[in-house]
């Protein structure tokens, strides 16, 4: 498994050796053989997973003194508004709508005063805001395919011409004006612009997208063997070839699913433009007759419209499995393979017992011993565990901003959340279009991004904290001034460096740790070249912010 393998690219250094703070510190429980992280490390993992930031020292000291407080912190963090951002991020890994695409010129929709990046971000979040709404209101997960509304902010409302509450702000429930049947994400323009279909494809791309998003099943991954001779003839009608036995193993269920979406289908030769491309046309609902000839159905069960489709999807056990799998993979950063199957089934049972509400499902996973484990006594069990998590680009950006107040932007574009920057992929994230699965292994790219981000944040903090005219509290350098020097204020340097490690990693340095002396020497070296206390402290800050325990948790 990637959590216990050596670092890639020829670096023969194990991840656990790289992360001494994540080494298991507790004795294993006899019933399962798991080695739990220390109380501090458990709370750090919990906080980063749920809120995207490290706990403060008061929280860490409290749980260190009373480890039984872990359950209380789980409940507290699950009420923190930042957990909603995390839930959106997890489900975007399934929906893949955050691509940075605007689809159309915003001016065509009469939208002014906003950037293309803002338009792209709002459009991408139409389905994810429904996920957020479902989570916030503790609604059953079936709402994702049965909701008789969509979610919109002013940008989405103008772009898709929605009936949006007049005078409202932020994200609100809204209705499409074209009379389309509403069935949650199955009726959203954002979904059908992200997964388009024209011509002979006949909505099959869309049907497979629905299968991947809601069932976690990709038709293209099925091990189908085809007779090439029967489909390579240029004179053969593709629809005739699809009727072969080999093709029907997929198309028998794919085509009836695709038949539901012809109201959103664009035919070759249709006029372009925003309205033409986003309008629902009820007169086109029978378009399946001209293509596959397969009437709308869900795995053999006839359905009359999108609303019925949403209902039967919600009743499918695979729909429940996929929701649990999505949250499981988002938290554990690995698929529930055979060694984890028992834990996955327990999570599924808890989800079903709680009426398919996401918050209790997430709580069940966070409370599990597997989530809090840093290893296992048995080698095979340890190899199957996800013992170290990798912060996503969004989590890394939030951690650094919380610690330093610095956000990495380029011309108004957030470097670690906007997929168009390229940094999201370099840091191990996705762009929704070409890179659709995150990379959890340490890489040159992720380390490089952390390095550059740490350097920029270090300069920001040093400039702020060492400013003689500063009136507000220091961000991190609260024990030194620009006048302090190692030869006269050695104790201050030692205390400040230890305080930096405690605040930034959440773990105190040992009494005999060499980092204070080494970084003090580095400070003197930088100062001898730059003759600037600010530059010297910026260098020290960048070193501590590059600690692996910031990127891994």
Short mmCIF file of C-alpha atoms in Angstrom, two decimals:
data_model
loop_
_atom_site.label_atom_id
_atom_site.label_comp_id
_atom_site.label_asym_id
_atom_site.label_seq_id
_atom_site.Cartn_x
_atom_site.Cartn_y
_atom_site.Cartn_z
CA UNK A 1 0.00 0.00 0.00
CA UNK A 2 1.18 3.56 -0.63
CA UNK A 3 1.20 4.46 3.08
CA UNK A 4 4.01 2.04 3.92
CA UNK A 5 6.01 1.96 0.69
CA UNK A 6 9.28 3.76 0.08
CA UNK A 7 9.14 7.20 -1.44
CA UNK A 8 8.92 7.18 -5.22
CA UNK A 9 11.45 8.55 -7.69
CA UNK A 10 14.30 6.57 -6.26
CA UNK A 11 14.25 8.11 -2.80
CA UNK A 12 14.85 5.15 -0.51
CA UNK A 13 13.35 6.67 2.60
CA UNK A 14 10.21 5.25 4.17
CA UNK A 15 7.31 7.56 4.79
CA UNK A 16 7.15 6.63 8.45
CA UNK A 17 10.81 7.55 8.82
CA UNK A 18 10.04 10.85 7.12
CA UNK A 19 7.21 11.46 9.57
CA UNK A 20 8.48 10.71 13.08
CA UNK A 21 5.51 12.57 14.58
CA UNK A 22 3.14 10.06 12.99
CA UNK A 23 4.77 6.97 14.45
CA UNK A 24 2.44 4.90 16.62
CA UNK A 25 2.93 5.59 20.28
CA UNK A 26 0.27 3.54 22.07
CA UNK A 27 0.15 -0.13 22.91
CA UNK A 28 -2.12 -2.18 20.64
CA UNK A 29 -5.52 -3.22 21.75
CA UNK A 30 -5.56 -7.01 22.07
CA UNK A 31 -8.77 -7.50 20.08
CA UNK A 32 -7.63 -5.91 16.81
CA UNK A 33 -3.85 -5.44 17.00
CA UNK A 34 -4.03 -1.78 15.96
CA UNK A 35 -1.47 0.75 17.17
CA UNK A 36 -3.17 4.05 17.80
CA UNK A 37 -1.59 7.44 17.33
CA UNK A 38 -0.96 9.54 20.41
CA UNK A 39 -3.84 11.69 21.63
CA UNK A 40 -2.26 14.79 20.09
CA UNK A 41 -1.74 13.08 16.74
CA UNK A 42 -5.29 11.74 16.71
CA UNK A 43 -6.70 15.23 17.24
CA UNK A 44 -4.45 16.70 14.55
CA UNK A 45 -5.64 14.05 12.08
CA UNK A 46 -9.26 14.64 13.05
CA UNK A 47 -9.04 18.41 12.77
CA UNK A 48 -7.27 18.44 9.41
CA UNK A 49 -9.68 15.85 8.02
CA UNK A 50 -12.82 17.65 9.16
CA UNK A 51 -11.89 21.34 9.36
CA UNK A 52 -8.82 21.58 7.15
CA UNK A 53 -6.72 23.22 9.89
CA UNK A 54 -4.62 22.15 12.86
CA UNK A 55 -6.08 22.33 16.38
CA UNK A 56 -4.80 25.08 18.63
CA UNK A 57 -2.52 24.33 21.57
CA UNK A 58 -5.32 24.61 24.13
CA UNK A 59 -7.24 21.82 22.37
CA UNK A 60 -4.13 19.68 22.03
CA UNK A 61 -3.18 20.13 25.66
CA UNK A 62 -6.72 19.26 26.74
CA UNK A 63 -6.88 15.99 24.82
CA UNK A 64 -3.35 15.09 25.87
CA UNK A 65 -4.47 15.42 29.49
CA UNK A 66 -7.75 13.58 28.86
CA UNK A 67 -7.71 11.36 25.73
CA UNK A 68 -11.35 10.37 26.30
CA UNK A 69 -12.30 13.83 25.00
CA UNK A 70 -11.77 12.55 21.45
CA UNK A 71 -15.46 11.75 20.97
CA UNK A 72 -16.40 15.22 22.18
CA UNK A 73 -14.07 16.78 19.64
CA UNK A 74 -15.54 14.64 16.88
CA UNK A 75 -19.01 15.95 17.69
CA UNK A 76 -17.77 19.52 18.03
CA UNK A 77 -15.84 19.50 14.76
CA UNK A 78 -18.76 17.95 12.88
CA UNK A 79 -20.75 21.08 13.75
CA UNK A 80 -17.99 23.39 12.50
CA UNK A 81 -19.05 25.09 9.22
CA UNK A 82 -15.69 24.13 7.69
CA UNK A 83 -16.73 20.47 7.61
CA UNK A 84 -19.14 21.45 4.83
CA UNK A 85 -16.19 22.56 2.68
CA UNK A 86 -14.57 19.19 3.27
CA UNK A 87 -17.73 17.28 2.33
CA UNK A 88 -17.94 19.28 -0.90
CA UNK A 89 -14.31 18.47 -1.64
CA UNK A 90 -14.84 14.76 -1.06
CA UNK A 91 -17.87 14.58 -3.35
CA UNK A 92 -16.15 16.61 -6.04
CA UNK A 93 -13.76 13.66 -6.36
CA UNK A 94 -16.85 11.71 -7.50
CA UNK A 95 -18.67 14.43 -9.49
CA UNK A 96 -15.55 16.14 -10.96
CA UNK A 97 -17.35 19.40 -11.72
CA UNK A 98 -14.56 21.71 -10.52
CA UNK A 99 -12.79 22.04 -13.85
CA UNK A 100 -12.33 25.81 -14.15
CA UNK A 101 -14.59 25.85 -17.24
CA UNK A 102 -17.18 28.57 -17.77
CA UNK A 103 -18.76 26.83 -20.81
CA UNK A 104 -20.01 30.13 -22.25
CA UNK A 105 -19.09 33.79 -22.38
CA UNK A 106 -20.49 35.33 -19.17
CA UNK A 107 -21.33 38.49 -21.12
CA UNK A 108 -23.81 36.48 -23.17
CA UNK A 109 -25.77 35.84 -19.98
CA UNK A 110 -25.57 39.49 -19.02
CA UNK A 111 -23.16 38.87 -16.17
CA UNK A 112 -20.78 41.75 -15.49
CA UNK A 113 -18.43 42.74 -12.71
CA UNK A 114 -17.14 39.22 -12.09
CA UNK A 115 -14.15 37.32 -13.37
CA UNK A 116 -14.23 34.13 -15.42
CA UNK A 117 -12.68 32.37 -12.44
CA UNK A 118 -15.61 33.43 -10.27
CA UNK A 119 -18.11 32.26 -12.88
CA UNK A 120 -16.34 28.91 -13.27
CA UNK A 121 -16.23 28.38 -9.49
CA UNK A 122 -19.94 29.13 -9.07
CA UNK A 123 -21.06 26.92 -11.95
CA UNK A 124 -18.92 24.02 -10.71
CA UNK A 125 -20.50 24.21 -7.28
CA UNK A 126 -24.15 23.93 -8.33
CA UNK A 127 -24.29 20.16 -7.57
CA UNK A 128 -21.78 20.42 -4.71
CA UNK A 129 -23.89 23.06 -3.01
CA UNK A 130 -26.77 20.60 -3.08
CA UNK A 131 -24.46 18.11 -1.35
CA UNK A 132 -23.62 20.82 1.18
CA UNK A 133 -27.30 21.62 1.73
CA UNK A 134 -28.09 17.94 2.26
CA UNK A 135 -25.28 17.63 4.79
CA UNK A 136 -26.11 20.86 6.63
CA UNK A 137 -29.79 20.02 6.97
CA UNK A 138 -29.14 16.33 7.78
CA UNK A 139 -31.36 15.28 4.88
CA UNK A 140 -31.27 11.72 3.53
CA UNK A 141 -28.76 11.20 0.73
CA UNK A 142 -31.63 10.30 -1.61
CA UNK A 143 -32.27 14.06 -1.85
CA UNK A 144 -29.35 14.25 -4.30
CA UNK A 145 -31.56 12.59 -6.94
CA UNK A 146 -35.04 13.53 -5.73
CA UNK A 147 -34.76 17.24 -4.84
CA UNK A 148 -37.34 19.34 -6.68
CA UNK A 149 -34.95 22.32 -6.71
CA UNK A 150 -31.39 23.23 -7.53
CA UNK A 151 -28.92 25.45 -5.64
CA UNK A 152 -27.72 28.77 -7.02
CA UNK A 153 -25.93 31.98 -6.18
CA UNK A 154 -26.49 35.17 -8.22
CA UNK A 155 -23.96 34.05 -10.85
CA UNK A 156 -25.53 30.62 -11.38
CA UNK A 157 -29.02 32.15 -11.35
CA UNK A 158 -28.12 34.59 -14.12
CA UNK A 159 -26.11 32.08 -16.13
CA UNK A 160 -28.84 29.41 -16.18
CA UNK A 161 -31.80 31.84 -16.06
CA UNK A 162 -33.18 30.49 -12.79
CA UNK A 163 -36.13 31.59 -10.70
CA UNK A 164 -34.06 32.79 -7.74
CA UNK A 165 -35.38 34.52 -4.61
CA UNK A 166 -35.43 38.23 -5.32
CA UNK A 167 -33.17 40.25 -3.05
CA UNK A 168 -31.44 37.17 -1.68
CA UNK A 169 -27.70 36.64 -1.46
CA UNK A 170 -25.39 33.68 -1.24
CA UNK A 171 -26.53 30.20 -2.19
CA UNK A 172 -30.26 29.57 -2.19
CA UNK A 173 -32.69 26.97 -3.50
CA UNK A 174 -33.87 27.91 -7.00
CA UNK A 175 -35.93 26.62 -9.91
CA UNK A 176 -35.27 26.36 -13.63
CA UNK A 177 -37.76 28.39 -15.67
CA UNK A 178 -38.00 26.00 -18.65
CA UNK A 179 -40.33 23.52 -16.96
CA UNK A 180 -37.88 20.65 -16.77
CA UNK A 181 -38.73 17.82 -14.35
CA UNK A 182 -36.55 18.24 -11.27
CA UNK A 183 -34.62 15.30 -9.86
CA UNK A 184 -31.62 16.76 -8.04
CA UNK A 185 -28.35 16.50 -9.93
CA UNK A 186 -30.09 14.62 -12.76
CA UNK A 187 -31.69 17.91 -13.86
CA UNK A 188 -28.79 20.34 -13.43
CA UNK A 189 -27.27 22.28 -16.32
CA UNK A 190 -23.85 22.10 -14.69
CA UNK A 191 -23.91 18.31 -14.82
CA UNK A 192 -24.95 18.15 -18.47
CA UNK A 193 -22.47 20.83 -19.53
CA UNK A 194 -19.72 18.93 -17.71
CA UNK A 195 -20.83 15.67 -19.36
CA UNK A 196 -22.06 16.65 -22.83
CA UNK A 197 -23.45 14.41 -25.55
CA UNK A 198 -24.22 15.01 -29.20
CA UNK A 199 -24.73 13.00 -32.37
CA UNK A 200 -24.34 9.24 -32.33
CA UNK A 201 -23.26 9.20 -28.69
CA UNK A 202 -26.95 9.59 -27.86
CA UNK A 203 -26.49 10.47 -24.19
CA UNK A 204 -24.42 7.36 -23.45
CA UNK A 205 -21.61 9.52 -22.08
CA UNK A 206 -24.15 11.07 -19.74
CA UNK A 207 -25.56 7.71 -18.71
CA UNK A 208 -22.08 6.47 -17.82
CA UNK A 209 -21.43 9.69 -15.89
CA UNK A 210 -24.57 9.06 -13.83
CA UNK A 211 -23.42 5.50 -13.19
CA UNK A 212 -19.99 6.68 -12.05
CA UNK A 213 -21.30 9.50 -9.86
CA UNK A 214 -24.15 7.65 -8.19
CA UNK A 215 -23.23 3.95 -8.37
CA UNK A 216 -19.41 4.19 -8.47
CA UNK A 217 -19.57 1.93 -11.55
CA UNK A 218 -17.81 2.84 -14.78
CA UNK A 219 -19.10 1.00 -17.86
CA UNK A 220 -15.77 1.62 -19.57
CA UNK A 221 -13.94 -0.37 -16.90
CA UNK A 222 -15.90 -3.56 -17.55
CA UNK A 223 -13.80 -6.44 -18.93
CA UNK A 224 -15.69 -6.82 -22.22
CA UNK A 225 -14.14 -8.74 -25.13
CA UNK A 226 -15.33 -7.57 -28.56
CA UNK A 227 -15.04 -9.11 -31.98
CA UNK A 228 -13.24 -6.35 -33.84
CA UNK A 229 -14.23 -7.74 -37.22
CA UNK A 230 -17.89 -7.11 -36.47
CA UNK A 231 -17.44 -3.43 -35.64
CA UNK A 232 -14.58 -2.27 -37.87
CA UNK A 233 -16.54 -2.39 -41.11
CA UNK A 234 -17.01 1.15 -42.36
CA UNK A 235 -20.36 0.27 -43.85
CA UNK A 236 -21.81 -1.10 -40.62
CA UNK A 237 -24.24 1.12 -38.75
CA UNK A 238 -22.88 1.57 -35.18
CA UNK A 239 -26.37 1.08 -33.78
CA UNK A 240 -26.52 -2.30 -35.52
CA UNK A 241 -23.12 -3.27 -34.10
CA UNK A 242 -24.35 -2.41 -30.61
CA UNK A 243 -26.97 -5.13 -30.93
CA UNK A 244 -24.27 -7.81 -30.83
CA UNK A 245 -24.09 -10.06 -27.79
CA UNK A 246 -20.79 -8.57 -26.58
CA UNK A 247 -22.03 -4.99 -26.80
CA UNK A 248 -25.34 -5.74 -25.15
CA UNK A 249 -23.63 -6.80 -21.93
CA UNK A 250 -23.28 -3.04 -21.35
CA UNK A 251 -25.79 -1.41 -23.68
CA UNK A 252 -28.75 -3.42 -22.40
CA UNK A 253 -28.71 -1.23 -19.27
CA UNK A 254 -26.73 1.77 -20.55
CA UNK A 255 -29.05 2.73 -23.41
CA UNK A 256 -32.29 2.70 -21.36
CA UNK A 257 -30.55 4.95 -18.84
CA UNK A 258 -29.34 7.25 -21.62
CA UNK A 259 -32.89 7.45 -22.97
CA UNK A 260 -33.89 9.68 -20.02
CA UNK A 261 -31.75 12.63 -21.10
CA UNK A 262 -32.93 13.55 -24.60
CA UNK A 263 -34.69 16.62 -23.23
CA UNK A 264 -31.19 18.03 -22.71
CA UNK A 265 -29.78 16.60 -25.96
CA UNK A 266 -28.34 18.83 -28.69
CA UNK A 267 -28.78 17.52 -32.19
CA UNK A 268 -26.23 18.08 -34.93
CA UNK A 269 -27.12 21.31 -36.65
CA UNK A 270 -28.81 22.89 -33.62
CA UNK A 271 -28.17 26.59 -33.26
CA UNK A 272 -25.48 27.50 -30.79
CA UNK A 273 -25.50 30.06 -28.03
CA UNK A 274 -26.19 29.99 -24.35
CA UNK A 275 -29.95 29.55 -24.44
CA UNK A 276 -29.90 26.89 -27.16
CA UNK A 277 -27.30 24.88 -25.32
CA UNK A 278 -28.84 25.00 -21.86
CA UNK A 279 -32.59 24.87 -22.49
CA UNK A 280 -34.63 21.80 -21.69
CA UNK A 281 -36.85 20.72 -24.59
CA UNK A 282 -39.73 18.40 -23.64
CA UNK A 283 -40.49 17.77 -27.30
CA UNK A 284 -37.14 15.98 -27.61
CA UNK A 285 -37.83 13.47 -24.85
CA UNK A 286 -38.78 10.81 -27.40
CA UNK A 287 -35.45 11.15 -29.19
CA UNK A 288 -34.40 7.70 -28.04
CA UNK A 289 -36.72 6.26 -30.69
CA UNK A 290 -34.41 7.62 -33.40
CA UNK A 291 -31.26 6.21 -31.83
CA UNK A 292 -31.15 3.08 -29.69
CA UNK A 293 -34.84 2.30 -29.78
CA UNK A 294 -34.52 1.49 -26.07
CA UNK A 295 -37.21 3.11 -23.92
CA UNK A 296 -36.27 4.72 -20.57
CA UNK A 297 -35.65 2.21 -17.81
CA UNK A 298 -33.36 1.48 -14.87
CA UNK A 299 -31.86 -2.01 -15.11
CA UNK A 300 -35.06 -3.49 -16.53
CA UNK A 301 -37.49 -1.38 -14.50
CA UNK A 302 -39.42 1.03 -16.81
CA UNK A 303 -39.38 4.68 -15.79
CA UNK A 304 -41.51 7.44 -17.25
CA UNK A 305 -39.39 10.50 -16.50
CA UNK A 306 -36.43 11.89 -14.59
CA UNK A 307 -38.35 12.05 -11.34
CA UNK A 308 -39.12 8.34 -11.50
CA UNK A 309 -35.50 7.69 -12.43
CA UNK A 310 -34.38 9.55 -9.31
CA UNK A 311 -36.71 7.49 -7.17
CA UNK A 312 -35.51 4.12 -8.47
CA UNK A 313 -31.87 5.17 -8.19
CA UNK A 314 -32.47 6.13 -4.56
CA UNK A 315 -33.87 2.64 -3.93
CA UNK A 316 -30.90 0.85 -5.50
CA UNK A 317 -28.52 -0.70 -2.91
CA UNK A 318 -25.57 0.30 -5.10
CA UNK A 319 -26.56 3.96 -4.61
CA UNK A 320 -26.10 3.51 -0.86
CA UNK A 321 -22.83 1.63 -1.39
CA UNK A 322 -21.49 4.42 -3.58
CA UNK A 323 -22.26 7.15 -1.06
CA UNK A 324 -20.43 5.22 1.66
CA UNK A 325 -17.57 4.41 -0.70
CA UNK A 326 -17.19 8.07 -1.65
CA UNK A 327 -16.88 9.21 1.96
CA UNK A 328 -14.71 6.21 2.85
CA UNK A 329 -12.25 6.84 0.02
CA UNK A 330 -12.21 10.57 0.72
CA UNK A 331 -11.27 10.03 4.36
CA UNK A 332 -9.02 6.97 4.11
CA UNK A 333 -7.52 7.93 0.74
CA UNK A 334 -7.81 4.35 -0.46
CA UNK A 335 -10.48 2.01 -1.78
CA UNK A 336 -12.21 -0.40 0.62
CA UNK A 337 -10.42 -3.51 -0.62
CA UNK A 338 -10.73 -6.93 0.97
CA UNK A 339 -8.74 -6.15 4.16
CA UNK A 340 -11.05 -3.19 4.88
CA UNK A 341 -14.29 -4.86 3.81
CA UNK A 342 -15.50 -5.53 7.34
CA UNK A 343 -15.03 -1.89 8.32
CA UNK A 344 -16.72 -0.72 5.13
CA UNK A 345 -19.74 -2.94 5.74
CA UNK A 346 -20.01 -1.64 9.32
CA UNK A 347 -19.98 1.93 7.99
CA UNK A 348 -22.64 1.05 5.43
CA UNK A 349 -24.83 -0.50 8.10
CA UNK A 350 -24.49 2.61 10.26
CA UNK A 351 -25.37 4.83 7.27
CA UNK A 352 -28.48 2.81 6.48
CA UNK A 353 -29.54 2.69 10.13
CA UNK A 354 -29.33 6.49 10.38
CA UNK A 355 -31.62 7.06 7.39
CA UNK A 356 -28.80 7.64 4.88
CA UNK A 357 -27.70 10.87 6.61
CA UNK A 358 -24.09 11.82 5.87
CA UNK A 359 -23.09 13.31 9.22
CA UNK A 360 -23.58 10.07 11.23
CA UNK A 361 -21.71 8.18 8.50
CA UNK A 362 -18.77 10.54 8.78
CA UNK A 363 -18.89 10.32 12.57
CA UNK A 364 -18.82 6.52 12.43
CA UNK A 365 -15.66 6.60 10.31
CA UNK A 366 -13.95 9.26 12.42
CA UNK A 367 -14.65 7.33 15.61
CA UNK A 368 -13.30 4.07 14.25
CA UNK A 369 -10.01 2.73 15.54
CA UNK A 370 -8.85 2.32 11.95
CA UNK A 371 -9.08 6.08 11.40
CA UNK A 372 -7.02 6.74 14.53
CA UNK A 373 -4.42 4.05 13.84
CA UNK A 374 -0.81 4.71 13.01
CA UNK A 375 0.06 1.06 12.41
CA UNK A 376 -0.59 -2.52 13.45
CA UNK A 377 1.41 -5.26 15.07
CA UNK A 378 0.67 -7.72 12.26
CA UNK A 379 2.67 -6.89 9.11
CA UNK A 380 -0.12 -7.79 6.67
CA UNK A 381 -2.63 -5.72 8.58
CA UNK A 382 -0.23 -2.78 8.76
CA UNK A 383 0.37 -2.94 5.01
CA UNK A 384 -3.37 -2.69 4.36
CA UNK A 385 -3.90 0.28 6.68
CA UNK A 386 -3.96 3.88 5.55
CA UNK A 387 -1.67 5.08 8.33
CA UNK A 388 -0.70 8.50 6.95
CA UNK A 389 -2.92 10.99 5.12
CA UNK A 390 -1.74 13.49 2.53
CA UNK A 391 -3.23 16.97 2.71
CA UNK A 392 -5.07 17.92 -0.46
CA UNK A 393 -4.16 21.23 -2.12
CA UNK A 394 -7.24 22.81 -0.52
CA UNK A 395 -6.32 21.46 2.90
CA UNK A 396 -2.71 22.61 2.53
CA UNK A 397 -3.87 26.11 1.55
CA UNK A 398 -6.22 26.25 4.54
CA UNK A 399 -3.57 24.98 6.97
CA UNK A 400 -1.03 27.58 5.86
CA UNK A 401 -3.60 30.38 5.88
CA UNK A 402 -4.72 29.44 9.38
CA UNK A 403 -1.13 29.37 10.64
CA UNK A 404 0.18 32.45 8.85
CA UNK A 405 -2.71 34.45 7.41
CA UNK A 406 -1.18 34.03 3.95
CA UNK A 407 -3.10 32.89 0.87
CA UNK A 408 -1.27 32.02 -2.36
CA UNK A 409 -2.92 33.93 -5.20
CA UNK A 410 -1.87 34.93 -8.69
CA UNK A 411 -3.74 37.85 -10.23
CA UNK A 412 -6.77 37.11 -8.12
CA UNK A 413 -6.66 33.35 -8.82
CA UNK A 414 -6.19 31.06 -5.83
CA UNK A 415 -3.21 28.90 -6.69
CA UNK A 416 -4.23 25.83 -4.71
CA UNK A 417 -7.99 25.77 -5.32
CA UNK A 418 -8.41 27.00 -8.90
CA UNK A 419 -7.73 24.06 -11.26
CA UNK A 420 -6.60 26.41 -14.03
CA UNK A 421 -3.47 27.38 -12.10
CA UNK A 422 -1.86 23.98 -12.66
CA UNK A 423 -0.65 23.95 -9.08
CA UNK A 424 -3.55 21.80 -7.94
CA UNK A 425 -2.31 18.91 -10.09
CA UNK A 426 1.33 19.55 -9.22
CA UNK A 427 0.40 19.36 -5.54
CA UNK A 428 -1.33 16.00 -5.99
CA UNK A 429 -4.88 17.20 -6.62
CA UNK A 430 -7.19 17.02 -9.62
CA UNK A 431 -8.27 19.40 -12.34
CA UNK A 432 -11.56 17.60 -13.01
CA UNK A 433 -10.86 17.11 -16.72
CA UNK A 434 -7.49 15.53 -17.42
CA UNK A 435 -6.39 14.49 -13.93
CA UNK A 436 -9.42 12.98 -12.25
CA UNK A 437 -7.88 11.06 -9.36
CA UNK A 438 -5.72 12.61 -6.63
CA UNK A 439 -2.18 11.48 -6.00
CA UNK A 440 -1.59 10.56 -2.37
CA UNK A 441 2.04 9.47 -2.67
CA UNK A 442 4.71 12.04 -1.85
CA UNK A 443 6.11 13.47 -5.06
CA UNK A 444 8.60 16.03 -6.30
CA UNK A 445 5.64 18.21 -7.29
CA UNK A 446 3.95 18.17 -3.88
CA UNK A 447 7.22 18.88 -2.06
CA UNK A 448 8.06 21.67 -4.51
CA UNK A 449 4.65 23.31 -4.02
CA UNK A 450 4.99 23.10 -0.24
CA UNK A 451 8.47 24.63 -0.46
CA UNK A 452 7.39 27.62 -2.56
CA UNK A 453 4.26 28.14 -0.46
CA UNK A 454 6.32 27.98 2.76
CA UNK A 455 8.80 30.53 1.42
CA UNK A 456 6.08 32.99 0.44
CA UNK A 457 4.23 32.55 3.73
CA UNK A 458 7.51 32.89 5.67
CA UNK A 459 8.23 36.25 4.06
CA UNK A 460 4.68 37.38 4.76
CA UNK A 461 4.90 36.52 8.47
CA UNK A 462 8.39 37.94 8.94
CA UNK A 463 7.45 41.24 7.30
CA UNK A 464 4.37 41.52 9.48
CA UNK A 465 5.74 40.37 12.82
CA UNK A 466 9.05 42.26 12.71
CA UNK A 467 7.52 45.55 11.60
CA UNK A 468 8.45 48.10 14.34
CA UNK A 469 5.22 49.97 13.64
CA UNK A 470 3.03 46.90 14.15
CA UNK A 471 0.16 47.44 16.55
CA UNK A 472 -1.73 44.15 16.26
CA UNK A 473 -0.62 40.82 17.68
CA UNK A 474 2.19 38.89 16.07
CA UNK A 475 1.22 35.96 13.87
CA UNK A 476 4.03 33.56 14.84
CA UNK A 477 7.14 35.53 15.90
CA UNK A 478 5.86 36.70 19.27
CA UNK A 479 9.03 36.02 21.30
CA UNK A 480 11.62 37.93 19.26
CA UNK A 481 12.11 41.33 17.67
CA UNK A 482 14.20 42.50 14.75
CA UNK A 483 16.86 43.63 17.22
CA UNK A 484 17.47 40.21 18.81
CA UNK A 485 20.65 38.34 17.89
CA UNK A 486 21.75 34.75 18.64
CA UNK A 487 24.92 35.79 20.42
CA UNK A 488 23.06 37.97 22.93
CA UNK A 489 19.55 36.43 22.96
CA UNK A 490 20.20 32.71 22.59
CA UNK A 491 17.41 31.82 24.99
CA UNK A 492 14.89 33.85 22.98
CA UNK A 493 15.91 32.09 19.76
CA UNK A 494 15.64 28.68 21.37
CA UNK A 495 12.20 29.47 22.81
CA UNK A 496 10.93 31.00 19.56
CA UNK A 497 12.01 28.08 17.40
CA UNK A 498 10.44 25.60 19.80
CA UNK A 499 7.25 27.66 19.80
CA UNK A 500 7.21 27.64 15.99
CA UNK A 501 7.42 23.86 15.85
CA UNK A 502 4.72 23.49 18.48
CA UNK A 503 2.34 25.84 16.70
CA UNK A 504 3.02 24.67 13.16
CA UNK A 505 3.24 20.89 13.70
CA UNK A 506 1.23 20.57 16.92
CA UNK A 507 3.99 18.43 18.43
CA UNK A 508 6.59 19.75 20.89
CA UNK A 509 10.27 19.24 20.26
CA UNK A 510 12.13 16.98 22.66
CA UNK A 511 14.32 18.65 25.25
CA UNK A 512 17.42 17.38 23.46
CA UNK A 513 16.17 18.23 19.95
CA UNK A 514 18.82 19.64 17.63
CA UNK A 515 16.47 21.83 15.58
CA UNK A 516 16.82 24.99 17.74
CA UNK A 517 20.60 25.00 17.50
CA UNK A 518 20.60 24.10 13.80
CA UNK A 519 18.06 26.77 12.84
CA UNK A 520 19.80 29.36 14.98
CA UNK A 521 22.98 28.64 13.02
CA UNK A 522 20.99 28.92 9.80
CA UNK A 523 19.62 32.28 10.96
CA UNK A 524 23.17 33.55 11.43
CA UNK A 525 24.22 32.30 8.00
CA UNK A 526 21.31 33.98 6.23
CA UNK A 527 21.85 37.17 8.17
CA UNK A 528 25.54 37.22 7.27
CA UNK A 529 24.56 37.24 3.59
CA UNK A 530 21.40 39.36 3.63
CA UNK A 531 22.13 41.61 6.62
CA UNK A 532 18.39 41.45 7.27
CA UNK A 533 16.69 39.97 10.35
CA UNK A 534 13.49 39.75 8.30
CA UNK A 535 15.15 37.62 5.63
CA UNK A 536 16.77 35.43 8.28
CA UNK A 537 13.50 34.80 10.10
CA UNK A 538 11.67 34.26 6.80
CA UNK A 539 14.19 31.50 6.09
CA UNK A 540 13.59 29.90 9.49
CA UNK A 541 9.84 30.09 9.04
CA UNK A 542 10.03 28.49 5.60
CA UNK A 543 12.01 25.57 7.04
CA UNK A 544 9.46 24.89 9.78
CA UNK A 545 6.52 25.32 7.40
CA UNK A 546 8.11 22.69 5.16
CA UNK A 547 8.06 20.12 7.93
CA UNK A 548 6.49 16.92 6.51
CA UNK A 549 3.94 16.96 9.32
CA UNK A 550 2.32 19.99 7.65
CA UNK A 551 1.73 18.12 4.38
CA UNK A 552 1.00 14.72 5.98
CA UNK A 553 -1.27 14.02 8.90
#
